[in-house]
């Protein structure tokens, strides 16, 4: 894989200087075009051997192009805010917006390689990390991002010579690499595992480019040309760029029976039972959230449901059990301008709670496969791939100790009508009913089908959906609280088991 | 000041329960109206004696109102990202957007009071903190925010009884107060300094409300009613709410002479001198930015100037001296939707560099007193108060070790015309010239006057303006680099002096 990058590529000074002016102008041109179109972001990953010119090349790119449109991000030591959240959070918070370029040093690849070279993880964990990177990049590309991945290479001999030269130059000693490159073994391991990573993650949508790092002219010109051609290509594509894929459409089940039909919406609780159980479940919830095992977890809860199904009321009963300092409630409406300049999962990633905390999403990322699907705000390809992306997202949360609990509050059409009419009559509730609600009601069957697909495709062991019979608000609220309590207890029990095993 | 809050206010259960339903409905009504209008944010500060019901009251408010529109924020321990920036950064990043409510526990008042009670600061520093809080709140209110400040009070006897009751209740022991309230002296000091703080910071635009904290019914109902009336009032005000102030307009100087006229725009450097000095100044800059004293500082540089004055080129020469990982360049254009939902300084606060880092603002907060003034995007009252707000902002940066360097790049009208025409002819520069640029050119004299006022009012010892003669780009670039270098050297020299003093 690295053979072609050890053959002594070089460009002489005259050729280099003759080529640069035209390249620079062309790069500036595409950069401004990118900014004008604001159709997609550019993400440039910089990896490879120490001393192979990574930093110098990025510096050169900043000189050639307009640095005001480039964000250079390093991911060294994690901050304590980052350590309290899933590993990918730090990358999500630094993604460039559409029309801009982000250069990521010390990205997900450096982290997995360092861990493997240091023997902090084994091959199996490395492969998991590789698969995670693939899924992340695939998703970013599907959302329109243009990703360039550069691997700067040196042979071992070249590297040793280069490190010696750098050590003598006081200007280069201020940033210490976390790997001890002076050891011959480090190089061998890094190249060995690097090859594995590159092999697995070089994909049509985001291929690796291996650059021989010895000659500054060669590596600068090569990187510049790759960027230029990639950008020119992407900018020329028509606006509604069709993906090559043609997923088979989802069909309604042929017997017209859906999961939601199987719910017994007549379930109800009388007032006395409700009040007794409410106090019990709220106290239980309050206790669990104060349990010291909660410090290793965070809680995310998603509330979806028919309009007027009682999401707000259920959320209030959940919140009432807690100290308001422990939870955040995030109401989700149409995305803002800044949010539309990012992948659709971006705004949810920003709100992921730190350990010990609880975030309630009042509507959520499932809007992608509900309202966006039904209203045609995204293409069928977009929402079809969303099921997988959402499963990946929730798996990352779960792996970081975040407990994910998802509710669909279901009512029947008559109950909805009654509640709509009641809302229009009660002054302080009239804000809760809009034209949109009546329009959505006309699409009742579309939503029913979409909910069925959503549950089929995203109700997983790690983040199951709970369908809540919500014709009776009391029943619904108790079921919600009880489900949250069970989820916390299950997670704590698993942690205990895990801790015990470790002690043995 | 606290006399009325020690007389045993109480509301009996029947009265309370009779009053709550109507209050709740009214509160929900104003909350939804607030959300609909999206005209201003509501900030609620919660302070006072330990055990006086702060947490319980906030919990009650969350139950009464729609918690989805309320953000409860605590400011306990600073995170490392917060510690690396000016103290106010943590509040700015948590401000509620227009249409929403933010409840701030452990806000700026708790911090200053704790420091004073612990004797970490003296009265003079407390008074500085008080004045800072006043300026912050005044600015937020001028930007439209509605601020409520609640002080929950207890007499010493009441507090002791309450703490005893709480200690016996396991549900209340999980949050430890950083002050040792069991000591009688703590109470005395807290009340003593609290009185000083309340006296100074109770202003017409953001008065304190002292609430006796013994009786839950009394304190809940009182806080609820204050919120309700304040909100009803604010929501009724007409849209373009006129401030009571009528500042005298700024007049152009009567002899038509302006600061910019005093610049000698014929200053120039020939190519050889330029290239030699460029290398020298860039090397000097690079060295200073790597100096270990930089770890105690951050650098912020503002580039303003006539269109086509060469801001971009100057910024590129500055950036070229550095490792791209050490700086961020932030281009400022019209604010986005999310940015317009916040005070105008908000988007700049978000970008303030951590210690050791450098942020370049390509245009800046001075847009308020330049383009916004000239185009009428804000009222004269708005931009008139901006001078003071900006000075406050820069003083906060400076106090936290941030070095602020501001450039106005000046060219004459003929030079601008030449450059506009050249831009229209060169393909990769045609993006740099728009209709707006030609329109701005027609307002040349307005800008000249606005720049004069800006420099007169915001060129301060802590953050002086440097006017750069920019008809000759070479001259301008060298002057920019040299000014940055001097600013860094001055700041380092001051730190050295300060350190020496400390050692003595």
Coordinates of N, CA, C and O in Angstrom, one line a residue, chain A residues 24-25 28-29 32-33 36 55 58-59 62-70 72-74 78-82 89 93 100 105 170-171 174-175 286 290 311-312 315-316 319-329 331 335-340 351 362 426-428 430-432, chain B residues 24-25 28-29 32-33 36 55 58-59 62-70 72-74 78-82 89 93 100 105 170-171 174-175 286 290 311-312 315-316 319-329 331 335-340 351 362 426-428 430-432:
Chain A
X24 N -2.7 28.1 -7.5 CA -3.3 29.0 -6.4 C -4.5 29.7 -6.9 O -5.5 29.7 -6.2
X25 N -4.4 30.2 -8.1 CA -5.6 31.0 -8.6 C -6.8 30.0 -8.7 O -7.9 30.3 -8.4
X28 N -8.2 29.2 -5.3 CA -9.0 30.3 -4.8 C -10.4 30.4 -5.5 O -11.4 30.6 -4.8
X29 N -10.3 30.2 -6.8 CA -11.6 30.2 -7.5 C -12.6 29.1 -7.0 O -13.7 29.4 -6.7
X32 N -14.0 30.1 -3.5 CA -15.0 31.1 -3.5 C -16.3 30.6 -4.1 O -17.4 30.9 -3.6
X33 N -16.1 29.7 -5.1 CA -17.3 29.1 -5.7 C -18.0 28.2 -4.6 O -19.3 28.2 -4.5
X36 N -19.9 30.5 -2.3 CA -21.1 31.0 -3.0 C -22.2 30.0 -3.0 O -23.3 30.2 -2.7
X55 N 2.1 19.1 9.0 CA 1.9 20.5 9.5 C 2.4 21.5 8.4 O 1.7 22.4 8.1
X58 N -0.2 21.7 5.5 CA -1.4 22.4 5.9 C -1.1 23.9 5.9 O -1.9 24.8 5.5
X59 N 0.1 24.3 6.4 CA 0.5 25.7 6.4 C 0.5 26.2 5.0 O 0.1 27.3 4.7
X62 N -2.9 26.9 3.6 CA -3.4 28.1 4.2 C -2.8 29.3 3.5 O -3.5 30.4 3.4
X63 N -1.6 29.2 3.0 CA -1.0 30.3 2.3 C -1.5 30.4 0.9 O -1.8 31.5 0.4
X64 N -1.7 29.3 0.3 CA -2.2 29.3 -1.1 C -3.7 29.7 -1.2 O -4.1 30.4 -2.1
X65 N -4.5 29.2 -0.2 CA -5.9 29.5 -0.3 C -6.3 30.7 0.6 O -5.4 31.3 1.2
X66 N -7.6 31.0 0.7 CA -8.0 32.1 1.6 C -8.2 31.5 2.9 O -9.2 30.7 3.1
X67 N -7.4 31.8 3.9 CA -7.5 31.1 5.2 C -8.7 31.5 6.0 O -9.1 30.8 6.9
X68 N -9.4 32.5 5.5 CA -10.6 32.9 6.2 C -11.8 31.9 6.0 O -12.7 31.9 6.7
X69 N -11.6 31.1 5.0 CA -12.6 30.1 4.7 C -12.2 28.7 5.2 O -12.9 27.7 4.8
X70 N -11.1 28.6 5.9 CA -10.6 27.3 6.3 C -10.6 27.3 7.9 O -10.1 28.3 8.5
X72 N -8.9 25.1 10.8 CA -7.9 24.1 11.2 C -8.3 23.6 12.6 O -8.3 24.4 13.5
X73 N -8.5 22.3 12.8 CA -8.9 21.8 14.1 C -7.9 20.8 14.5 O -7.6 19.9 13.8
X74 N -7.4 20.9 15.8 CA -6.6 19.8 16.3 C -7.4 19.1 17.4 O -8.2 19.7 18.1
X78 N -8.4 15.5 25.3 CA -9.8 15.8 25.4 C -10.0 16.8 26.6 O -9.4 16.6 27.6
X79 N -11.0 17.7 26.4 CA -11.3 18.6 27.6 C -12.3 17.8 28.5 O -12.8 16.8 28.1
X80 N -12.5 18.3 29.7 CA -13.4 17.6 30.6 C -14.8 17.6 30.1 O -15.5 16.6 30.3
X81 N -15.2 18.6 29.3 CA -16.5 18.6 28.7 C -16.6 17.5 27.7 O -17.7 16.8 27.5
X82 N -15.5 17.2 27.0 CA -15.5 16.2 25.9 C -15.5 14.8 26.6 O -16.1 13.8 26.1
X89 N -18.5 13.2 20.0 CA -19.1 14.5 20.2 C -18.1 15.6 19.9 O -18.5 16.6 19.3
X93 N -18.9 18.7 17.2 CA -19.0 20.2 17.6 C -18.1 21.0 16.7 O -18.1 22.2 16.8
X100 N -17.7 25.9 3.7 CA -16.5 26.1 4.4 C -15.6 24.8 4.4 O -16.1 23.7 4.1
X105 N -6.7 17.7 12.1 CA -5.5 17.1 12.6 C -5.9 16.2 13.7 O -6.8 16.5 14.5
X170 N 15.1 24.4 16.5 CA 14.4 24.8 17.7 C 12.9 25.1 17.4 O 12.1 25.0 18.3
X171 N 12.7 25.6 16.2 CA 11.3 26.0 15.9 C 10.3 24.8 15.8 O 9.1 25.0 15.8
X174 N 8.3 22.4 19.7 CA 7.4 22.8 20.7 C 6.1 21.9 20.7 O 5.4 21.9 21.7
X175 N 5.9 21.2 19.7 CA 4.8 20.2 19.7 C 5.3 18.8 19.8 O 5.9 18.3 18.9
X286 N -36.9 9.6 40.9 CA -36.0 10.6 41.6 C -34.9 9.9 42.3 O -33.7 10.3 42.3
X290 N -30.7 9.9 41.4 CA -29.7 10.4 42.4 C -28.7 9.3 42.8 O -27.8 9.5 43.5
X311 N -47.7 14.5 24.9 CA -46.3 14.5 25.1 C -45.9 15.5 26.2 O -45.2 15.2 27.1
X312 N -46.4 16.7 26.0 CA -46.1 17.8 27.0 C -46.4 17.4 28.4 O -45.6 17.6 29.3
X315 N -44.1 14.7 29.7 CA -42.8 15.2 30.0 C -42.8 16.0 31.4 O -41.9 15.9 32.2
X316 N -43.9 16.7 31.6 CA -44.0 17.5 32.8 C -44.0 16.6 34.0 O -43.4 16.9 35.1
X319 N -40.5 15.4 34.5 CA -39.6 16.5 35.0 C -39.9 16.8 36.5 O -39.0 17.1 37.3
X320 N -41.2 16.7 36.9 CA -41.6 17.0 38.2 C -41.0 16.2 39.3 O -40.9 16.6 40.4
X321 N -40.4 15.0 38.9 CA -39.8 14.1 39.8 C -38.4 14.6 40.2 O -37.8 14.1 41.2
X322 N -37.9 15.5 39.4 CA -36.4 15.8 39.5 C -36.1 17.2 39.9 O -37.0 18.1 39.8
X323 N -34.9 17.4 40.3 CA -34.4 18.8 40.5 C -34.1 19.4 39.1 O -33.5 18.7 38.3
X324 N -34.7 20.6 38.9 CA -34.6 21.1 37.5 C -33.1 21.3 37.1 O -32.9 21.5 35.9
X325 N -32.2 21.2 38.0 CA -30.8 21.4 37.5 C -30.2 20.1 36.9 O -29.1 20.1 36.3
X326 N -31.0 19.0 37.0 CA -30.5 17.8 36.5 C -30.9 17.5 35.0 O -30.4 16.6 34.4
X327 N -31.9 18.2 34.6 CA -32.4 17.8 33.2 C -32.5 19.1 32.3 O -32.6 20.2 32.8
X328 N -32.4 18.8 31.0 CA -32.7 19.8 30.0 C -33.8 19.3 29.1 O -33.8 18.1 28.7
X329 N -34.8 20.1 28.8 CA -35.8 19.7 27.8 C -35.6 20.5 26.5 O -35.4 21.7 26.5
X331 N -37.0 21.2 23.0 CA -38.1 21.1 22.0 C -37.6 21.2 20.6 O -36.8 22.1 20.3
X335 N -35.6 23.1 11.6 CA -34.2 23.5 11.8 C -34.0 25.0 11.4 O -34.6 25.5 10.5
X336 N -33.1 25.6 12.2 CA -32.7 27.0 11.8 C -31.7 27.0 10.7 O -31.2 26.0 10.3
X337 N -31.4 28.2 10.2 CA -30.5 28.4 9.1 C -29.1 27.8 9.4 O -28.5 27.0 8.6
X338 N -28.6 28.0 10.7 CA -27.3 27.4 11.0 C -27.4 25.9 11.1 O -26.4 25.2 10.8
X339 N -28.5 25.4 11.5 CA -28.7 24.0 11.6 C -28.8 23.3 10.3 O -28.3 22.2 10.0
X340 N -29.4 24.0 9.3 CA -29.6 23.5 8.0 C -28.2 23.4 7.3 O -28.1 22.7 6.3
X351 N -26.7 18.6 21.8 CA -27.5 18.6 23.0 C -27.3 17.3 23.9 O -28.0 17.1 24.8
X362 N -38.2 16.6 23.0 CA -39.7 16.7 22.7 C -39.8 16.8 21.2 O -39.6 17.9 20.6
X426 N -60.0 26.5 25.1 CA -59.4 26.9 26.3 C -58.3 28.0 26.0 O -57.4 27.7 25.2
X427 N -58.5 29.2 26.6 CA -57.6 30.3 26.2 C -56.1 29.9 26.3 O -55.4 30.1 25.3
X428 N -55.6 29.4 27.4 CA -54.2 29.2 27.5 C -53.7 27.9 26.8 O -52.5 27.6 26.7
X430 N -54.8 27.6 23.5 CA -55.1 27.9 22.0 C -53.7 28.0 21.3 O -53.7 27.8 20.1
X431 N -52.6 28.2 22.0 CA -51.3 28.3 21.3 C -50.9 26.9 20.9 O -50.0 26.7 20.1
X432 N -51.5 25.9 21.5 CA -51.1 24.5 21.2 C -51.7 23.9 20.0 O -51.5 22.8 19.6
Chain B
X24 N -51.4 29.8 37.3 CA -50.8 28.8 36.3 C -51.2 29.1 34.9 O -50.4 29.2 34.0
X25 N -52.5 29.2 34.7 CA -53.0 29.5 33.4 C -52.5 30.8 32.8 O -52.0 30.9 31.7
X28 N -48.8 30.3 31.9 CA -48.7 29.6 30.6 C -49.0 30.5 29.4 O -48.3 30.5 28.4
X29 N -50.0 31.3 29.6 CA -50.5 32.2 28.6 C -49.3 33.2 28.2 O -49.0 33.3 27.0
X32 N -46.4 31.3 26.4 CA -46.6 31.0 24.9 C -46.6 32.3 24.1 O -46.1 32.3 23.0
X33 N -47.1 33.4 24.7 CA -47.1 34.7 24.0 C -45.6 35.1 23.8 O -45.2 35.6 22.7
X36 N -44.3 33.1 21.0 CA -44.8 33.6 19.7 C -44.1 34.9 19.3 O -43.7 35.0 18.1
X55 N -34.1 26.2 45.3 CA -34.3 25.0 44.4 C -35.8 24.6 44.4 O -36.3 24.4 43.3
X58 N -37.8 27.0 42.1 CA -37.5 26.8 40.7 C -38.2 25.5 40.2 O -38.8 25.5 39.1
X59 N -38.2 24.5 41.1 CA -39.0 23.3 40.7 C -40.4 23.6 40.6 O -41.1 23.1 39.6
X62 N -41.2 25.3 37.3 CA -41.1 24.3 36.2 C -42.4 23.5 36.2 O -42.8 23.0 35.1
X63 N -43.0 23.3 37.3 CA -44.2 22.5 37.3 C -45.4 23.4 36.8 O -46.3 22.9 36.1
X64 N -45.4 24.6 37.3 CA -46.5 25.5 36.9 C -46.4 25.9 35.4 O -47.5 25.9 34.7
X65 N -45.2 26.1 34.9 CA -45.1 26.6 33.5 C -44.8 25.4 32.6 O -44.7 24.3 33.0
X66 N -44.6 25.8 31.3 CA -44.2 24.7 30.4 C -42.6 24.6 30.4 O -41.9 25.5 30.0
X67 N -42.1 23.5 31.0 CA -40.7 23.4 31.2 C -39.9 23.3 29.9 O -38.7 23.5 29.8
X68 N -40.6 23.0 28.8 CA -39.9 23.0 27.5 C -39.4 24.3 27.0 O -38.6 24.4 26.1
X69 N -40.0 25.4 27.6 CA -39.5 26.7 27.2 C -38.6 27.3 28.3 O -38.3 28.5 28.2
X70 N -38.2 26.5 29.2 CA -37.3 27.0 30.3 C -36.0 26.3 30.3 O -36.0 25.1 30.2
X72 N -32.8 25.7 32.7 CA -32.3 25.9 34.0 C -30.8 25.7 33.9 O -30.3 24.6 33.5
X73 N -30.0 26.7 34.3 CA -28.5 26.5 34.2 C -27.9 26.7 35.6 O -28.2 27.6 36.3
X74 N -26.9 25.8 35.9 CA -26.2 26.0 37.1 C -24.7 26.3 36.7 O -24.2 25.8 35.7
X78 N -16.1 25.6 37.4 CA -15.8 25.9 36.0 C -15.2 24.7 35.3 O -14.4 24.0 35.9
X79 N -15.5 24.5 34.0 CA -14.8 23.4 33.2 C -13.5 24.0 32.7 O -13.3 25.2 32.8
X80 N -12.6 23.1 32.2 CA -11.3 23.6 31.8 C -11.5 24.5 30.6 O -10.7 25.4 30.4
X81 N -12.5 24.3 29.8 CA -12.7 25.2 28.6 C -13.1 26.6 29.1 O -12.7 27.6 28.6
X82 N -13.8 26.6 30.2 CA -14.2 27.9 30.8 C -13.1 28.6 31.5 O -12.9 29.8 31.4
X89 N -17.5 34.4 29.9 CA -17.7 33.5 28.8 C -18.7 32.4 29.1 O -19.6 32.1 28.3
X93 N -22.3 31.8 26.9 CA -22.6 30.6 26.1 C -23.9 30.0 26.5 O -24.4 29.0 25.9
X100 N -37.4 32.6 24.9 CA -37.2 31.6 25.9 C -36.8 32.1 27.3 O -36.5 33.3 27.4
X105 N -28.9 29.6 38.2 CA -28.5 29.4 39.6 C -27.0 29.6 39.6 O -26.3 29.4 38.6
X170 N -32.8 12.7 53.7 CA -31.7 12.2 52.8 C -31.9 12.7 51.4 O -30.9 12.7 50.6
X171 N -33.1 13.1 51.0 CA -33.2 13.6 49.6 C -32.6 14.9 49.4 O -32.4 15.3 48.2
X174 N -27.7 15.7 48.7 CA -26.8 15.3 47.6 C -26.1 16.5 47.0 O -25.1 16.4 46.3
X175 N -26.6 17.7 47.2 CA -25.9 18.9 46.6 C -25.3 19.7 47.8 O -26.0 20.2 48.7
X286 N 6.3 34.9 15.0 CA 6.3 33.4 15.2 C 7.0 33.1 16.5 O 6.5 32.3 17.3
X290 N 5.2 31.6 20.2 CA 5.7 30.4 20.8 C 6.3 30.6 22.1 O 6.7 29.6 22.8
X311 N -7.5 44.0 3.7 CA -7.6 43.2 4.9 C -7.1 41.8 4.7 O -6.4 41.2 5.5
X312 N -7.7 41.2 3.7 CA -7.4 39.8 3.5 C -5.9 39.5 3.3 O -5.4 38.6 3.8
X315 N -4.1 39.8 6.6 CA -4.4 38.7 7.4 C -3.6 37.5 7.0 O -3.0 36.7 7.8
X316 N -3.5 37.3 5.7 CA -2.7 36.2 5.2 C -1.2 36.3 5.6 O -0.6 35.3 5.9
X319 N -1.1 35.3 9.2 CA -1.3 33.9 9.4 C -0.1 33.0 8.9 O 0.3 32.0 9.5
X320 N 0.6 33.5 7.9 CA 1.7 32.8 7.3 C 2.8 32.6 8.2 O 3.6 31.7 8.1
X321 N 2.9 33.4 9.3 CA 4.0 33.3 10.2 C 3.8 32.2 11.2 O 4.7 31.8 11.9
X322 N 2.6 31.6 11.2 CA 2.2 30.7 12.3 C 1.8 29.3 11.9 O 1.5 29.1 10.7
X323 N 1.9 28.4 12.8 CA 1.3 27.1 12.6 C -0.2 27.3 12.6 O -0.8 27.9 13.5
X324 N -0.8 26.7 11.5 CA -2.3 26.9 11.4 C -3.1 26.4 12.6 O -4.3 26.7 12.8
X325 N -2.5 25.6 13.4 CA -3.2 25.0 14.6 C -3.3 26.1 15.7 O -4.0 25.8 16.7
X326 N -2.6 27.2 15.6 CA -2.6 28.1 16.7 C -3.6 29.3 16.5 O -3.9 30.0 17.4
X327 N -4.1 29.4 15.3 CA -5.0 30.6 15.1 C -6.3 30.1 14.4 O -6.4 29.1 13.8
X328 N -7.4 30.9 14.6 CA -8.6 30.8 13.9 C -8.9 32.1 13.3 O -8.8 33.2 13.9
X329 N -9.4 32.1 12.0 CA -9.8 33.3 11.4 C -11.3 33.3 11.3 O -11.9 32.3 10.8
X331 N -14.4 35.2 9.7 CA -15.0 36.2 8.9 C -16.4 36.6 9.4 O -17.2 35.7 9.7
X335 N -25.5 38.7 10.5 CA -25.7 37.7 11.5 C -26.8 36.7 11.0 O -27.7 37.1 10.3
X336 N -26.6 35.4 11.4 CA -27.6 34.4 11.0 C -28.8 34.5 12.0 O -28.8 35.3 12.9
X337 N -29.8 33.8 11.6 CA -31.1 33.7 12.4 C -30.8 33.4 13.9 O -31.3 34.1 14.8
X338 N -30.0 32.4 14.2 CA -29.7 32.1 15.6 C -28.9 33.2 16.3 O -29.1 33.5 17.4
X339 N -28.1 33.9 15.5 CA -27.3 35.0 16.1 C -28.2 36.2 16.3 O -28.0 37.0 17.3
X340 N -29.2 36.4 15.5 CA -30.1 37.6 15.7 C -31.0 37.4 16.9 O -31.6 38.3 17.4
X351 N -16.5 33.1 20.1 CA -15.3 32.8 19.4 C -14.0 33.3 20.1 O -12.9 33.3 19.6
X362 N -12.1 39.1 11.0 CA -12.1 39.8 9.7 C -13.4 40.5 9.6 O -14.4 40.0 9.2
X426 N -10.0 40.4 -12.9 CA -9.2 39.2 -12.6 C -10.2 38.1 -12.2 O -10.9 38.3 -11.2
X427 N -10.2 36.9 -12.9 CA -11.2 35.9 -12.7 C -11.3 35.5 -11.2 O -12.4 35.5 -10.6
X428 N -10.2 35.1 -10.6 CA -10.3 34.6 -9.2 C -10.5 35.7 -8.2 O -10.7 35.4 -7.0
X430 N -13.0 38.0 -8.9 CA -14.3 38.7 -9.1 C -15.3 38.4 -8.0 O -16.3 39.1 -7.8
X431 N -15.0 37.3 -7.2 CA -15.9 37.1 -6.1 C -15.8 38.1 -5.0 O -16.6 38.2 -4.1
X432 N -14.7 38.9 -5.1 CA -14.4 39.8 -4.0 C -15.0 41.1 -4.2 O -14.9 42.0 -3.4

